[in-house]
């Protein structure tokens, strides 16, 4: 709990103060933070990095803070949020109909959340829709539906369990006629070397929808779900195809395939298990047993490469400041020079790949691609890198829609606006993550 | 600064801890908070409300917290944010081109912010795009561009000044070759009675774009703006039409027209001036002189009406928990009954209007519309209210894309799924705010 005791913290929750990071003030000296920092250093060393290199010096602390902030839900209690925000509100007389504090759906849609996948420790994005049917002549403050969802999102999660936990917490907190939760989840695909090389249709995202219902929503064939579905349709949200809840359900995380490939560095695996323990979780919980191995295998994708490899469509890289992925597309333009042969797209892709699969910052990646391309293509090269950074959504600032572009201009591109514009105009619009 | 001294606070800033609400922990007892609460009580009484009514009991505290949290930028310093996050990063040799830590644009797009309009005290939404050209072999952490923008957004602002302040703070903090800021701003239109009655094409939003540039971006005709514009175009952002900066510039806020109409309650006006002072601003600053009057006139739109009035297309209301606007559309369906005359759209609109223009919660508004409509149309009535709440974006949770639906079903609608579905299917998709 850092500097605050739980009693005080719950008072803040009840009064609706923003929780973003508050519990973490002063937590730099906490033994949990220090333990995570030590583990992150082991991971960096396992990647062949110098932990004292300028760009990496504060990385262990940043990673520790982001992880603790991103799992603050373990230290929050839901009842205090809800019970401080129940307001009396008249309903209709029995028999006339349903509205207000007695029946009539209330739904809040398009809540942006993120959570950490318990399978691989990478963040996943959630578009959350929560509804309930009031009863007992009372309604709950609308923002509390968001706050409660956030408490469970800020833990190591499986999306179906997240839906179930939010649903059941609201049901017991508000005591309404029923609660429904629909989650649209996006998990980044694993940029595993093998799949990146051999699967040219490799998709960037795994998308899946999850639902949970309690009370009148418990039966997923109940009429009331029809109303809920209609209210989502107004916003263009279609959730017919949800993940099955029966025995055919398998974890959605693409890391499961990867963990079966060969052994991982045991020191790094122990370090990740120790991080999980420091976050307040039990690394021996069944769903977490393989997580350290999977995370290490993900991380090892970003060990420095020593030779060029084959084709790649989009690029993936790992931000060296936060040890979180960023991914996107690279556009390379060049002016053909007499005596220099044009090079194929596959070689350009290999260059991107070579510089992408290591700990990086986007600015450096852009420069390095430009330098290498220029050595092959003559001096007139321009590179635009468009990327989404997980660190921009899964840390304090939580800027869900943001995205970054970086530019390198060499030779004539650096002085000739017309050439730059011509190249820029040839670039198609960049799709938003998950579209 | 609440419980923390400034030194400590700046350390947290530097290390990148989320600021959301942190400075506000323990601020309930601050004399500023108590003073704002007292002023809010005066405003509620001026609206003819009972400040001890259950739904309003905690409203003064909620409003005080939201306002202080939403203006926390007055208590933050930019240099500490930036200087802790400058990283050495190689550029290209002089003469070869521009990339990395020496030239080459870096741009972060689509940062969602909100700010309080200094003209009327209502929140406005900002889509912020920030770019800079690195120099001196160093780059700044990408998230810092967002944090700096947020420091200035969290003040009473004019959007052009907001753009200029963000630009100049980044320019002096990073010391790059240049900085560019583009803001796309949305201000809610004033639901002034007169315009709502007489202007059927009354638009919900005022949209305007603002730019600011420093260094190589200072001249807004410089070539480098072409590159910046191209990078925005990839995301479908077109900012050709920006607000002029010359003497023809007038404040965009639609409240300016309203303040000229008749006098306002002087006790309420003084209360708002006192709130502005408690937030750390000078109510005698030129741009703020008329603000209390404008805010009071806005607020008085929500004094209880005592008779039906004429046509209205969309509805506006004021959340009684946070004293912030919510607005949207109401859909009313009914089953025609033998012997009951159908009523015109204008009367239905008047009903919505009557119940909307007061302190409200969306659930109650929905029930009240349904009850009144049912008394005119027979017992079989269904009402769906779709709304966006300013309190969901301008307080701690900052859920920018979220939106709320509430439903009331009377008579046959409450038992007959087919009727409900038929009505729901007749409702067109609800456009997102500002689209």
mmCIF file of C-alpha atoms in Angstrom, chain A residues 212-422:
data_model
loop_
_atom_site.group_PDB
_atom_site.id
_atom_site.type_symbol
_atom_site.label_atom_id
_atom_site.label_comp_id
_atom_site.label_asym_id
_atom_site.label_seq_id
_atom_site.Cartn_x
_atom_site.Cartn_y
_atom_site.Cartn_z
ATOM 1 C CA UNK A 212 -20.776 -12.411 -18.417
ATOM 2 C CA UNK A 213 -24.231 -12.052 -16.866
ATOM 3 C CA UNK A 214 -25.762 -12.244 -13.402
ATOM 4 C CA UNK A 215 -29.358 -12.099 -12.153
ATOM 5 C CA UNK A 216 -31.738 -11.631 -15.085
ATOM 6 C CA UNK A 217 -28.696 -11.767 -17.386
ATOM 7 C CA UNK A 218 -27.452 -15.096 -16.023
ATOM 8 C CA UNK A 219 -29.175 -17.053 -18.777
ATOM 9 C CA UNK A 220 -27.463 -15.894 -21.944
ATOM 10 C CA UNK A 221 -30.622 -16.720 -23.901
ATOM 11 C CA UNK A 222 -32.843 -14.465 -21.761
ATOM 12 C CA UNK A 223 -34.900 -11.784 -23.545
ATOM 13 C CA UNK A 224 -33.126 -9.006 -21.715
ATOM 14 C CA UNK A 225 -29.917 -9.797 -23.600
ATOM 15 C CA UNK A 226 -31.801 -8.797 -26.747
ATOM 16 C CA UNK A 227 -32.273 -5.291 -25.308
ATOM 17 C CA UNK A 228 -28.631 -5.128 -24.286
ATOM 18 C CA UNK A 229 -27.504 -6.230 -27.744
ATOM 19 C CA UNK A 230 -29.696 -3.557 -29.341
ATOM 20 C CA UNK A 231 -28.196 -0.848 -27.136
ATOM 21 C CA UNK A 232 -24.728 -1.934 -28.251
ATOM 22 C CA UNK A 233 -25.758 -2.010 -31.899
ATOM 23 C CA UNK A 234 -26.518 1.726 -31.798
ATOM 24 C CA UNK A 235 -22.784 2.228 -31.392
ATOM 25 C CA UNK A 236 -21.883 -0.224 -34.115
ATOM 26 C CA UNK A 237 -20.929 -2.902 -31.606
ATOM 27 C CA UNK A 238 -21.849 -6.422 -32.610
ATOM 28 C CA UNK A 239 -21.140 -9.116 -30.096
ATOM 29 C CA UNK A 240 -22.896 -12.115 -31.533
ATOM 30 C CA UNK A 241 -19.649 -14.033 -31.769
ATOM 31 C CA UNK A 242 -18.448 -14.348 -28.232
ATOM 32 C CA UNK A 243 -15.944 -16.779 -26.887
ATOM 33 C CA UNK A 244 -17.601 -20.087 -25.899
ATOM 34 C CA UNK A 245 -17.715 -20.737 -22.157
ATOM 35 C CA UNK A 246 -17.852 -24.536 -22.292
ATOM 36 C CA UNK A 247 -15.022 -27.051 -22.181
ATOM 37 C CA UNK A 248 -13.977 -26.054 -25.715
ATOM 38 C CA UNK A 249 -12.719 -22.735 -24.298
ATOM 39 C CA UNK A 250 -9.005 -22.373 -24.560
ATOM 40 C CA UNK A 251 -6.973 -19.426 -23.442
ATOM 41 C CA UNK A 252 -6.822 -16.898 -26.250
ATOM 42 C CA UNK A 253 -3.184 -15.962 -25.675
ATOM 43 C CA UNK A 254 -0.944 -16.770 -28.650
ATOM 44 C CA UNK A 255 1.991 -17.336 -26.314
ATOM 45 C CA UNK A 256 0.765 -20.835 -25.545
ATOM 46 C CA UNK A 257 2.118 -22.162 -28.819
ATOM 47 C CA UNK A 258 5.455 -20.494 -28.247
ATOM 48 C CA UNK A 259 6.192 -21.871 -24.810
ATOM 49 C CA UNK A 260 6.422 -25.344 -26.250
ATOM 50 C CA UNK A 261 9.430 -24.429 -28.389
ATOM 51 C CA UNK A 262 12.673 -25.309 -26.636
ATOM 52 C CA UNK A 263 13.941 -24.352 -23.175
ATOM 53 C CA UNK A 264 14.320 -20.830 -21.783
ATOM 54 C CA UNK A 265 17.121 -19.295 -19.700
ATOM 55 C CA UNK A 266 16.337 -20.553 -16.182
ATOM 56 C CA UNK A 267 17.764 -17.498 -14.390
ATOM 57 C CA UNK A 268 15.458 -15.237 -16.405
ATOM 58 C CA UNK A 269 12.496 -17.537 -15.772
ATOM 59 C CA UNK A 270 13.110 -17.374 -12.012
ATOM 60 C CA UNK A 271 13.384 -13.592 -12.227
ATOM 61 C CA UNK A 272 9.930 -13.351 -13.841
ATOM 62 C CA UNK A 273 8.455 -15.713 -11.220
ATOM 63 C CA UNK A 274 9.883 -13.425 -8.572
ATOM 64 C CA UNK A 275 8.270 -10.387 -10.256
ATOM 65 C CA UNK A 276 4.895 -12.156 -10.193
ATOM 66 C CA UNK A 277 5.340 -12.833 -6.476
ATOM 67 C CA UNK A 278 6.259 -9.182 -5.821
ATOM 68 C CA UNK A 279 3.059 -8.066 -7.525
ATOM 69 C CA UNK A 280 1.074 -9.982 -4.914
ATOM 70 C CA UNK A 281 0.299 -13.032 -7.043
ATOM 71 C CA UNK A 282 1.198 -16.679 -6.502
ATOM 72 C CA UNK A 283 3.505 -17.857 -9.314
ATOM 73 C CA UNK A 284 2.436 -21.409 -8.483
ATOM 74 C CA UNK A 285 -1.219 -20.704 -9.304
ATOM 75 C CA UNK A 286 -2.031 -23.080 -12.134
ATOM 76 C CA UNK A 287 -2.650 -20.437 -14.812
ATOM 77 C CA UNK A 288 0.636 -18.697 -13.980
ATOM 78 C CA UNK A 289 2.928 -21.744 -13.946
ATOM 79 C CA UNK A 290 4.099 -21.340 -17.553
ATOM 80 C CA UNK A 291 3.891 -17.538 -17.614
ATOM 81 C CA UNK A 292 7.549 -16.840 -16.753
ATOM 82 C CA UNK A 293 8.748 -19.153 -19.520
ATOM 83 C CA UNK A 294 6.420 -17.540 -22.050
ATOM 84 C CA UNK A 295 7.442 -14.014 -21.078
ATOM 85 C CA UNK A 296 11.134 -14.886 -21.333
ATOM 86 C CA UNK A 297 10.618 -16.403 -24.784
ATOM 87 C CA UNK A 298 8.796 -13.256 -25.879
ATOM 88 C CA UNK A 299 11.618 -11.140 -24.507
ATOM 89 C CA UNK A 300 14.314 -13.207 -26.204
ATOM 90 C CA UNK A 301 12.858 -12.169 -29.568
ATOM 91 C CA UNK A 302 14.557 -8.860 -28.839
ATOM 92 C CA UNK A 303 18.017 -10.159 -28.187
ATOM 93 C CA UNK A 304 20.366 -8.516 -30.634
ATOM 94 C CA UNK A 305 20.506 -10.247 -34.002
ATOM 95 C CA UNK A 306 23.835 -10.816 -35.663
ATOM 96 C CA UNK A 307 22.779 -11.476 -39.238
ATOM 97 C CA UNK A 308 20.096 -10.463 -41.730
ATOM 98 C CA UNK A 309 17.082 -12.765 -42.068
ATOM 99 C CA UNK A 310 14.202 -13.246 -44.513
ATOM 100 C CA UNK A 311 10.832 -11.515 -45.124
ATOM 101 C CA UNK A 312 8.714 -9.469 -42.704
ATOM 102 C CA UNK A 313 5.597 -7.383 -43.370
ATOM 103 C CA UNK A 314 5.089 -5.242 -40.313
ATOM 104 C CA UNK A 315 7.654 -4.608 -37.615
ATOM 105 C CA UNK A 316 7.727 -5.283 -33.906
ATOM 106 C CA UNK A 317 10.166 -3.909 -31.434
ATOM 107 C CA UNK A 318 10.589 -3.573 -27.697
ATOM 108 C CA UNK A 319 10.872 -0.158 -26.028
ATOM 109 C CA UNK A 320 14.071 -0.109 -23.994
ATOM 110 C CA UNK A 321 12.659 2.427 -21.540
ATOM 111 C CA UNK A 322 9.694 0.352 -20.409
ATOM 112 C CA UNK A 323 10.343 -3.162 -21.785
ATOM 113 C CA UNK A 324 7.003 -3.013 -23.551
ATOM 114 C CA UNK A 325 6.333 -3.704 -27.226
ATOM 115 C CA UNK A 326 5.794 -1.170 -29.958
ATOM 116 C CA UNK A 327 4.837 -2.110 -33.474
ATOM 117 C CA UNK A 328 3.830 -0.563 -36.727
ATOM 118 C CA UNK A 329 4.934 -0.053 -40.279
ATOM 119 C CA UNK A 330 8.024 1.379 -41.910
ATOM 120 C CA UNK A 331 7.929 3.292 -45.180
ATOM 121 C CA UNK A 332 11.195 3.589 -47.078
ATOM 122 C CA UNK A 333 11.577 5.903 -50.057
ATOM 123 C CA UNK A 334 14.656 6.500 -52.183
ATOM 124 C CA UNK A 335 15.682 8.367 -55.282
ATOM 125 C CA UNK A 336 17.142 6.055 -57.915
ATOM 126 C CA UNK A 337 20.746 6.835 -58.641
ATOM 127 C CA UNK A 338 22.682 6.047 -61.810
ATOM 128 C CA UNK A 339 24.832 2.971 -61.232
ATOM 129 C CA UNK A 340 23.057 1.839 -58.045
ATOM 130 C CA UNK A 341 20.745 -1.154 -58.380
ATOM 131 C CA UNK A 342 17.297 -0.948 -56.826
ATOM 132 C CA UNK A 343 16.858 -3.492 -54.059
ATOM 133 C CA UNK A 344 13.894 -5.748 -53.462
ATOM 134 C CA UNK A 345 11.227 -5.259 -50.842
ATOM 135 C CA UNK A 346 12.357 -8.409 -49.078
ATOM 136 C CA UNK A 347 15.792 -6.969 -48.412
ATOM 137 C CA UNK A 348 14.285 -3.731 -47.101
ATOM 138 C CA UNK A 349 12.075 -5.813 -44.850
ATOM 139 C CA UNK A 350 15.087 -7.687 -43.599
ATOM 140 C CA UNK A 351 16.740 -4.414 -42.703
ATOM 141 C CA UNK A 352 13.683 -3.348 -40.701
ATOM 142 C CA UNK A 353 13.572 -6.730 -39.058
ATOM 143 C CA UNK A 354 17.259 -6.628 -38.189
ATOM 144 C CA UNK A 355 16.993 -3.275 -36.444
ATOM 145 C CA UNK A 356 13.551 -3.925 -34.930
ATOM 146 C CA UNK A 357 14.217 -7.117 -33.030
ATOM 147 C CA UNK A 358 16.227 -5.666 -30.179
ATOM 148 C CA UNK A 359 15.685 -3.233 -27.335
ATOM 149 C CA UNK A 360 15.002 0.027 -29.133
ATOM 150 C CA UNK A 361 13.625 3.530 -29.168
ATOM 151 C CA UNK A 362 11.651 4.550 -32.235
ATOM 152 C CA UNK A 363 13.905 7.482 -33.088
ATOM 153 C CA UNK A 364 16.980 5.248 -33.185
ATOM 154 C CA UNK A 365 15.211 2.539 -35.154
ATOM 155 C CA UNK A 366 14.298 5.136 -37.768
ATOM 156 C CA UNK A 367 17.840 6.443 -38.048
ATOM 157 C CA UNK A 368 19.382 2.958 -38.221
ATOM 158 C CA UNK A 369 17.030 1.796 -40.955
ATOM 159 C CA UNK A 370 17.795 4.958 -42.935
ATOM 160 C CA UNK A 371 21.547 4.543 -42.559
ATOM 161 C CA UNK A 372 21.551 0.909 -43.641
ATOM 162 C CA UNK A 373 19.176 1.559 -46.538
ATOM 163 C CA UNK A 374 21.267 4.503 -47.656
ATOM 164 C CA UNK A 375 24.424 2.384 -47.755
ATOM 165 C CA UNK A 376 22.656 0.105 -50.252
ATOM 166 C CA UNK A 377 20.602 2.627 -52.213
ATOM 167 C CA UNK A 378 22.811 5.661 -52.522
ATOM 168 C CA UNK A 379 22.500 8.680 -50.297
ATOM 169 C CA UNK A 380 18.953 9.848 -51.052
ATOM 170 C CA UNK A 381 16.739 7.951 -48.628
ATOM 171 C CA UNK A 382 13.706 8.838 -46.535
ATOM 172 C CA UNK A 383 12.208 6.686 -43.793
ATOM 173 C CA UNK A 384 8.899 7.160 -41.976
ATOM 174 C CA UNK A 385 8.102 4.872 -39.049
ATOM 175 C CA UNK A 386 4.513 4.774 -37.792
ATOM 176 C CA UNK A 387 3.991 2.974 -34.492
ATOM 177 C CA UNK A 388 1.759 2.315 -31.514
ATOM 178 C CA UNK A 389 3.504 2.013 -28.157
ATOM 179 C CA UNK A 390 2.140 -0.227 -25.427
ATOM 180 C CA UNK A 391 3.843 2.056 -22.906
ATOM 181 C CA UNK A 392 1.481 4.872 -23.942
ATOM 182 C CA UNK A 393 -1.589 2.891 -22.944
ATOM 183 C CA UNK A 394 -0.488 0.662 -20.106
ATOM 184 C CA UNK A 395 1.160 3.205 -17.854
ATOM 185 C CA UNK A 396 -0.053 6.242 -16.000
ATOM 186 C CA UNK A 397 -0.992 8.369 -18.961
ATOM 187 C CA UNK A 398 -3.259 5.729 -20.585
ATOM 188 C CA UNK A 399 -3.556 7.549 -23.895
ATOM 189 C CA UNK A 400 -5.426 4.842 -25.769
ATOM 190 C CA UNK A 401 -5.703 6.405 -29.194
ATOM 191 C CA UNK A 402 -2.252 7.910 -29.419
ATOM 192 C CA UNK A 403 0.337 6.928 -31.993
ATOM 193 C CA UNK A 404 3.763 8.069 -33.003
ATOM 194 C CA UNK A 405 5.582 8.886 -36.232
ATOM 195 C CA UNK A 406 9.299 9.446 -36.715
ATOM 196 C CA UNK A 407 11.126 10.601 -39.823
ATOM 197 C CA UNK A 408 14.669 10.329 -41.151
ATOM 198 C CA UNK A 409 15.708 12.234 -44.276
ATOM 199 C CA UNK A 410 19.037 11.675 -46.032
ATOM 200 C CA UNK A 411 20.693 13.385 -48.962
ATOM 201 C CA UNK A 412 18.379 15.232 -51.337
ATOM 202 C CA UNK A 413 15.346 14.435 -49.177
ATOM 203 C CA UNK A 414 16.741 16.668 -46.457
ATOM 204 C CA UNK A 415 16.652 19.757 -48.647
ATOM 205 C CA UNK A 416 13.992 19.067 -51.270
ATOM 206 C CA UNK A 417 10.441 19.591 -49.992
ATOM 207 C CA UNK A 418 8.897 18.431 -53.267
ATOM 208 C CA UNK A 419 10.578 15.015 -53.006
ATOM 209 C CA UNK A 420 9.488 14.655 -49.403
ATOM 210 C CA UNK A 421 5.905 15.539 -50.248
ATOM 211 C CA UNK A 422 5.826 13.159 -53.198
#
